[in-house]
GROMACS .gro file of C-alpha atoms in nm:
model
  273
    1MET     CA    1  -3.822  -0.137   5.086
    2LYS     CA    2  -3.773   0.143   4.833
    3ASN     CA    3  -4.011   0.243   4.554
    4ILE     CA    4  -3.824   0.234   4.221
    5LEU     CA    5  -3.967   0.406   3.914
    6ILE     CA    6  -3.816   0.216   3.620
    7PHE     CA    7  -3.782   0.347   3.265
    8ASN     CA    8  -3.674   0.058   3.042
    9ASP     CA    9  -3.776  -0.147   2.739
   10ILE     CA   10  -3.896  -0.506   2.730
   11SER     CA   11  -3.791  -0.767   2.476
   12GLY     CA   12  -3.965  -1.091   2.382
   13ILE     CA   13  -3.624  -1.259   2.351
   14GLY     CA   14  -3.302  -1.163   2.525
   15ASN     CA   15  -3.371  -1.203   2.899
   16CYS     CA   16  -3.262  -0.842   2.939
   17SER     CA   17  -3.381  -0.489   3.022
   18MET     CA   18  -3.710  -0.491   3.217
   19SER     CA   19  -3.698  -0.873   3.235
   20ALA     CA   20  -3.385  -0.830   3.447
   21ASN     CA   21  -3.497  -0.528   3.652
   22LEU     CA   22  -3.819  -0.669   3.794
   23PRO     CA   23  -3.702  -1.000   3.946
   24VAL     CA   24  -3.375  -0.857   4.078
   25PHE     CA   25  -3.529  -0.549   4.241
   26THR     CA   26  -3.811  -0.759   4.385
   27LYS     CA   27  -3.571  -1.019   4.524
   28LEU     CA   28  -3.377  -0.739   4.693
   29GLY     CA   29  -3.697  -0.623   4.863
   30HIS     CA   30  -3.798  -0.321   4.656
   31TYR     CA   31  -4.131  -0.212   4.507
   32CYS     CA   32  -4.118  -0.187   4.127
   33MET     CA   33  -4.306   0.080   3.932
   34PRO     CA   34  -4.223  -0.010   3.569
   35ILE     CA   35  -4.269   0.215   3.268
   36VAL     CA   36  -4.208   0.031   2.943
   37THR     CA   37  -4.033   0.272   2.707
   38GLY     CA   38  -4.071   0.039   2.410
   39CYS     CA   39  -4.154  -0.321   2.324
   40TYR     CA   40  -3.916  -0.530   2.112
   41SER     CA   41  -3.986  -0.865   1.951
   42CYS     CA   42  -3.622  -0.952   2.020
   43GLN     CA   43  -3.335  -0.754   2.164
   44THR     CA   44  -3.149  -0.551   1.902
   45GLY     CA   45  -2.877  -0.812   1.856
   46PHE     CA   46  -3.124  -1.001   1.635
   47ALA     CA   47  -3.128  -0.876   1.277
   48ASN     CA   48  -3.506  -0.916   1.239
   49PHE     CA   49  -3.621  -0.735   1.554
   50MET     CA   50  -3.938  -0.525   1.548
   51SER     CA   51  -4.016  -0.246   1.791
   52MET     CA   52  -4.324  -0.072   1.921
   53PRO     CA   53  -4.276   0.263   2.100
   54ASN     CA   54  -4.477   0.377   2.398
   55PRO     CA   55  -4.580   0.736   2.320
   56ASN     CA   56  -4.757   0.752   2.657
   57ALA     CA   57  -4.450   0.677   2.870
   58VAL     CA   58  -4.438   1.025   3.023
   59GLU     CA   59  -4.808   1.028   3.108
   60PHE     CA   60  -4.776   0.678   3.256
   61ALA     CA   61  -4.495   0.808   3.479
   62ARG     CA   62  -4.690   1.112   3.594
   63ARG     CA   63  -4.997   0.905   3.683
   64ILE     CA   64  -4.786   0.653   3.871
   65CYS     CA   65  -4.614   0.930   4.067
   66ALA     CA   66  -4.953   1.084   4.150
   67ASN     CA   67  -5.038   0.764   4.336
   68LYS     CA   68  -4.701   0.664   4.477
   69MET     CA   69  -4.386   0.875   4.488
   70PRO     CA   70  -4.060   0.704   4.400
   71ASP     CA   71  -3.763   0.682   4.632
   72ALA     CA   72  -3.541   0.614   4.331
   73PHE     CA   73  -3.539   0.637   3.953
   74TYR     CA   74  -3.378   0.377   3.730
   75VAL     CA   75  -3.336   0.499   3.372
   76GLY     CA   76  -3.222   0.240   3.120
   77PHE     CA   77  -3.306   0.189   2.752
   78SER     CA   78  -3.543   0.436   2.587
   79ASN     CA   79  -3.693   0.361   2.249
   80ASP     CA   80  -3.583   0.692   2.096
   81THR     CA   81  -3.460   1.043   2.176
   82CYS     CA   82  -3.810   1.176   2.235
   83THR     CA   83  -3.884   0.910   2.497
   84LEU     CA   84  -3.553   0.975   2.672
   85LYS     CA   85  -3.630   1.348   2.681
   86GLY     CA   86  -3.964   1.263   2.839
   87ALA     CA   87  -3.798   1.049   3.105
   88ALA     CA   88  -3.558   1.334   3.179
   89GLU     CA   89  -3.852   1.574   3.217
   90VAL     CA   90  -4.022   1.343   3.466
   91VAL     CA   91  -3.699   1.309   3.662
   92ARG     CA   92  -3.654   1.686   3.666
   93ASP     CA   93  -4.012   1.752   3.778
   94VAL     CA   94  -4.037   1.477   4.040
   95LEU     CA   95  -3.681   1.454   4.169
   96ALA     CA   96  -3.683   1.568   4.530
   97GLU     CA   97  -3.425   1.582   4.804
   98GLY     CA   98  -3.335   1.226   4.895
   99THR     CA   99  -3.466   1.073   4.572
  100TYR     CA  100  -3.192   0.864   4.413
  101LEU     CA  101  -3.128   0.884   4.038
  102PHE     CA  102  -2.955   0.587   3.879
  103VAL     CA  103  -2.882   0.596   3.505
  104ASP     CA  104  -2.763   0.301   3.303
  105PRO     CA  105  -2.674   0.505   2.992
  106ILE     CA  106  -2.753   0.231   2.741
  107MET     CA  107  -2.638   0.353   2.401
  108GLY     CA  108  -2.412   0.093   2.240
  109ASP     CA  109  -2.145  -0.172   2.268
  110ASN     CA  110  -1.823  -0.277   2.099
  111GLY     CA  111  -1.755   0.082   1.996
  112LYS     CA  112  -2.084   0.134   1.813
  113LEU     CA  113  -2.420   0.292   1.887
  114TYR     CA  114  -2.714   0.054   1.887
  115PRO     CA  115  -2.898   0.081   1.552
  116VAL     CA  116  -3.198   0.267   1.699
  117PHE     CA  117  -2.989   0.562   1.826
  118ASP     CA  118  -2.809   0.866   1.685
  119GLY     CA  119  -2.601   1.161   1.803
  120GLY     CA  120  -2.908   1.341   1.936
  121TYR     CA  121  -2.974   1.056   2.176
  122VAL     CA  122  -2.617   1.080   2.308
  123ARG     CA  123  -2.658   1.453   2.376
  124VAL     CA  124  -2.978   1.401   2.575
  125MET     CA  125  -2.816   1.116   2.768
  126LYS     CA  126  -2.521   1.338   2.862
  127SER     CA  127  -2.765   1.592   3.006
  128LEU     CA  128  -2.951   1.328   3.207
  129VAL     CA  129  -2.630   1.170   3.336
  130SER     CA  130  -2.522   1.508   3.475
  131GLN     CA  131  -2.802   1.482   3.734
  132ALA     CA  132  -2.732   1.123   3.837
  133ASP     CA  133  -2.625   0.990   4.175
  134CYS     CA  134  -2.475   0.688   3.999
  135ILE     CA  135  -2.420   0.576   3.640
  136SER     CA  136  -2.312   0.238   3.503
  137PRO     CA  137  -2.181   0.276   3.145
  138ASN     CA  138  -2.000   0.001   2.963
  139LEU     CA  139  -1.672   0.097   2.798
  140THR     CA  140  -1.837   0.209   2.474
  141GLU     CA  141  -2.082   0.429   2.663
  142ALA     CA  142  -1.808   0.574   2.883
  143CYS     CA  143  -1.622   0.671   2.564
  144LEU     CA  144  -1.936   0.835   2.426
  145LEU     CA  145  -1.997   1.029   2.747
  146CYS     CA  146  -1.636   1.150   2.767
  147ASP     CA  147  -1.563   1.190   2.394
  148VAL     CA  148  -1.289   0.925   2.402
  149ASP     CA  149  -1.181   0.738   2.089
  150TYR     CA  150  -1.294   0.381   2.158
  151CYS     CA  151  -1.087   0.225   1.880
  152GLU     CA  152  -0.770   0.402   1.992
  153LEU     CA  153  -0.825   0.294   2.352
  154THR     CA  154  -0.909  -0.070   2.286
  155ARG     CA  155  -0.625  -0.135   2.043
  156HIS     CA  156  -0.421  -0.181   2.363
  157LYS     CA  157  -0.663  -0.438   2.513
  158ASP     CA  158  -0.420  -0.729   2.485
  159GLU     CA  159  -0.138  -0.538   2.657
  160ASP     CA  160  -0.051  -0.584   3.025
  161GLY     CA  161  -0.118  -0.220   3.112
  162TYR     CA  162  -0.459  -0.199   2.949
  163LEU     CA  163  -0.662  -0.172   3.270
  164ASN     CA  164  -0.433   0.101   3.403
  165LEU     CA  165  -0.471   0.281   3.070
  166CYS     CA  166  -0.849   0.270   3.114
  167ARG     CA  167  -0.814   0.406   3.467
  168GLU     CA  168  -0.600   0.694   3.346
  169THR     CA  169  -0.823   0.765   3.045
  170PHE     CA  170  -1.133   0.799   3.264
  171SER     CA  171  -0.969   0.949   3.572
  172SER     CA  172  -1.180   1.264   3.525
  173LEU     CA  173  -1.502   1.077   3.442
  174LEU     CA  174  -1.702   1.234   3.726
  175SER     CA  175  -1.596   1.588   3.646
  176LYS     CA  176  -1.664   1.537   3.275
  177THR     CA  177  -2.010   1.388   3.325
  178ASP     CA  178  -2.108   1.565   3.653
  179ALA     CA  179  -2.240   1.231   3.785
  180LYS     CA  180  -2.177   1.184   4.158
  181THR     CA  181  -2.049   0.825   4.129
  182ALA     CA  182  -1.997   0.576   3.848
  183VAL     CA  183  -1.902   0.221   3.759
  184ILE     CA  184  -1.760   0.142   3.416
  185THR     CA  185  -1.872  -0.215   3.363
  186GLY     CA  186  -1.740  -0.516   3.176
  187ILE     CA  187  -1.388  -0.413   3.074
  188SER     CA  188  -1.277  -0.731   2.902
  189GLN     CA  189  -0.928  -0.872   2.930
  190THR     CA  190  -0.791  -1.210   2.826
  191GLU     CA  191  -0.914  -1.409   3.128
  192LYS     CA  192  -1.088  -1.149   3.340
  193ILE     CA  193  -1.366  -0.893   3.340
  194SER     CA  194  -1.304  -0.573   3.537
  195ASN     CA  195  -1.527  -0.293   3.662
  196LEU     CA  196  -1.386   0.049   3.747
  197ILE     CA  197  -1.546   0.224   4.046
  198PHE     CA  198  -1.545   0.604   4.072
  199ASP     CA  199  -1.670   0.739   4.405
  200GLY     CA  200  -1.516   1.084   4.421
  201GLU     CA  201  -1.227   0.964   4.636
  202GLY     CA  202  -1.039   0.776   4.368
  203VAL     CA  203  -1.072   0.477   4.138
  204SER     CA  204  -1.094   0.115   4.252
  205VAL     CA  205  -1.138  -0.213   4.064
  206VAL     CA  206  -1.358  -0.521   4.101
  207THR     CA  207  -1.250  -0.815   3.885
  208THR     CA  208  -1.404  -1.156   3.812
  209GLN     CA  209  -1.314  -1.448   3.589
  210ARG     CA  210  -1.427  -1.420   3.229
  211VAL     CA  211  -1.650  -1.690   3.077
  212ASP     CA  212  -1.629  -1.804   2.716
  213VAL     CA  213  -1.954  -1.638   2.601
  214ASP     CA  214  -2.021  -1.263   2.633
  215PHE     CA  215  -2.394  -1.288   2.699
  216SER     CA  216  -2.638  -1.015   2.606
  217GLY     CA  217  -2.817  -0.845   2.895
  218THR     CA  218  -2.547  -0.888   3.157
  219GLY     CA  219  -2.523  -0.509   3.191
  220ASP     CA  220  -2.894  -0.491   3.278
  221VAL     CA  221  -2.853  -0.760   3.542
  222PHE     CA  222  -2.541  -0.593   3.681
  223SER     CA  223  -2.700  -0.250   3.708
  224SER     CA  224  -3.014  -0.394   3.870
  225VAL     CA  225  -2.812  -0.565   4.143
  226LEU     CA  226  -2.595  -0.255   4.181
  227LEU     CA  227  -2.886  -0.019   4.241
  228GLY     CA  228  -3.079  -0.269   4.451
  229LYS     CA  229  -2.785  -0.314   4.687
  230LEU     CA  230  -2.712   0.060   4.700
  231LEU     CA  231  -3.070   0.126   4.808
  232ASN     CA  232  -3.026  -0.139   5.078
  233GLY     CA  233  -2.736   0.056   5.225
  234ALA     CA  234  -2.433  -0.110   5.065
  235SER     CA  235  -2.133   0.100   4.970
  236LEU     CA  236  -2.060   0.143   4.601
  237ALA     CA  237  -1.765  -0.098   4.626
  238GLN     CA  238  -1.974  -0.359   4.811
  239ALA     CA  239  -2.264  -0.327   4.566
  240CYS     CA  240  -2.029  -0.355   4.269
  241LYS     CA  241  -1.865  -0.668   4.412
  242THR     CA  242  -2.204  -0.832   4.470
  243ALA     CA  243  -2.322  -0.741   4.119
  244ALA     CA  244  -2.003  -0.865   3.951
  245ASP     CA  245  -2.005  -1.196   4.141
  246PHE     CA  246  -2.375  -1.246   4.071
  247VAL     CA  247  -2.337  -1.194   3.695
  248SER     CA  248  -2.027  -1.413   3.682
  249LYS     CA  249  -2.200  -1.703   3.858
  250ALA     CA  250  -2.509  -1.665   3.638
  251ALA     CA  251  -2.294  -1.674   3.324
  252VAL     CA  252  -2.119  -1.992   3.440
  253LEU     CA  253  -2.457  -2.161   3.492
  254THR     CA  254  -2.595  -2.052   3.153
  255GLU     CA  255  -2.588  -2.354   2.922
  256ARG     CA  256  -2.669  -2.190   2.589
  257THR     CA  257  -2.391  -2.068   2.360
  258ASP     CA  258  -2.584  -1.812   2.154
  259ARG     CA  259  -2.514  -1.486   2.340
  260ARG     CA  260  -2.823  -1.315   2.198
  261PHE     CA  261  -3.062  -1.515   2.418
  262GLY     CA  262  -2.913  -1.372   2.736
  263VAL     CA  263  -2.788  -1.499   3.068
  264ASP     CA  264  -2.986  -1.732   3.298
  265PHE     CA  265  -2.965  -1.508   3.603
  266CYS     CA  266  -3.280  -1.652   3.763
  267LYS     CA  267  -3.077  -1.961   3.855
  268THR     CA  268  -2.876  -1.747   4.096
  269LEU     CA  269  -3.144  -1.516   4.239
  270ASP     CA  270  -3.130  -1.693   4.575
  271LEU     CA  271  -2.776  -1.564   4.615
  272LEU     CA  272  -2.914  -1.212   4.658
  273LYS     CA  273  -2.997  -1.110   5.015
   0.00000   0.00000   0.00000
């Protein structure tokens, strides 16, 4: 069992963020120490979402750490730049030798920043990522971290060599971000979804079949399984394969067609060991 200090938001609708972290980490045998960075009525894919920040997130973290030191940090969605800076300060102050830092650099999707973020948030995220043992950006976030033109890259997405183009484009991802390892998640092709693994020794690929609906929150589920398995001793490639298969099976079993409500990953929790 590892103690995981979690910085993430929680949404009333979306089955994402903290709602994904807690059951997955717990199922994989870890102790969760959650810090809610912000509360959302609905995830930001809903036009009428409301949010409530947690201005005490940093103090919450310090008081938690005073009672129980984390073995790992998971940093996901922060409500704003100030909250992300606070999370980075806690990581800097508490991070000790052997403490694992995992960052899911949640900033945007489909080539756009989420509506609650701006360029300042991206700059702080780049600084935090530089300290990370592992990061799990989607393609949009990888472009933001590496200053790659998303539109120019993805205009080739229907071509046969698209995945190889992505590999070449991000071949220097680790040196550009200073992260130790990384997985670029959810690279969509016609019939498949691929994840690029960067472990310092090269680039490898884990691919699964694509389902018809691109559900919200799958990145949160993926990153939760990824970190949980890494802390249990799996290699990055093994953890990525488990996470990709888990999300794929959950998506197949999800009956709804409105992507905003998220994926029914709880149906497949028993697959995690």
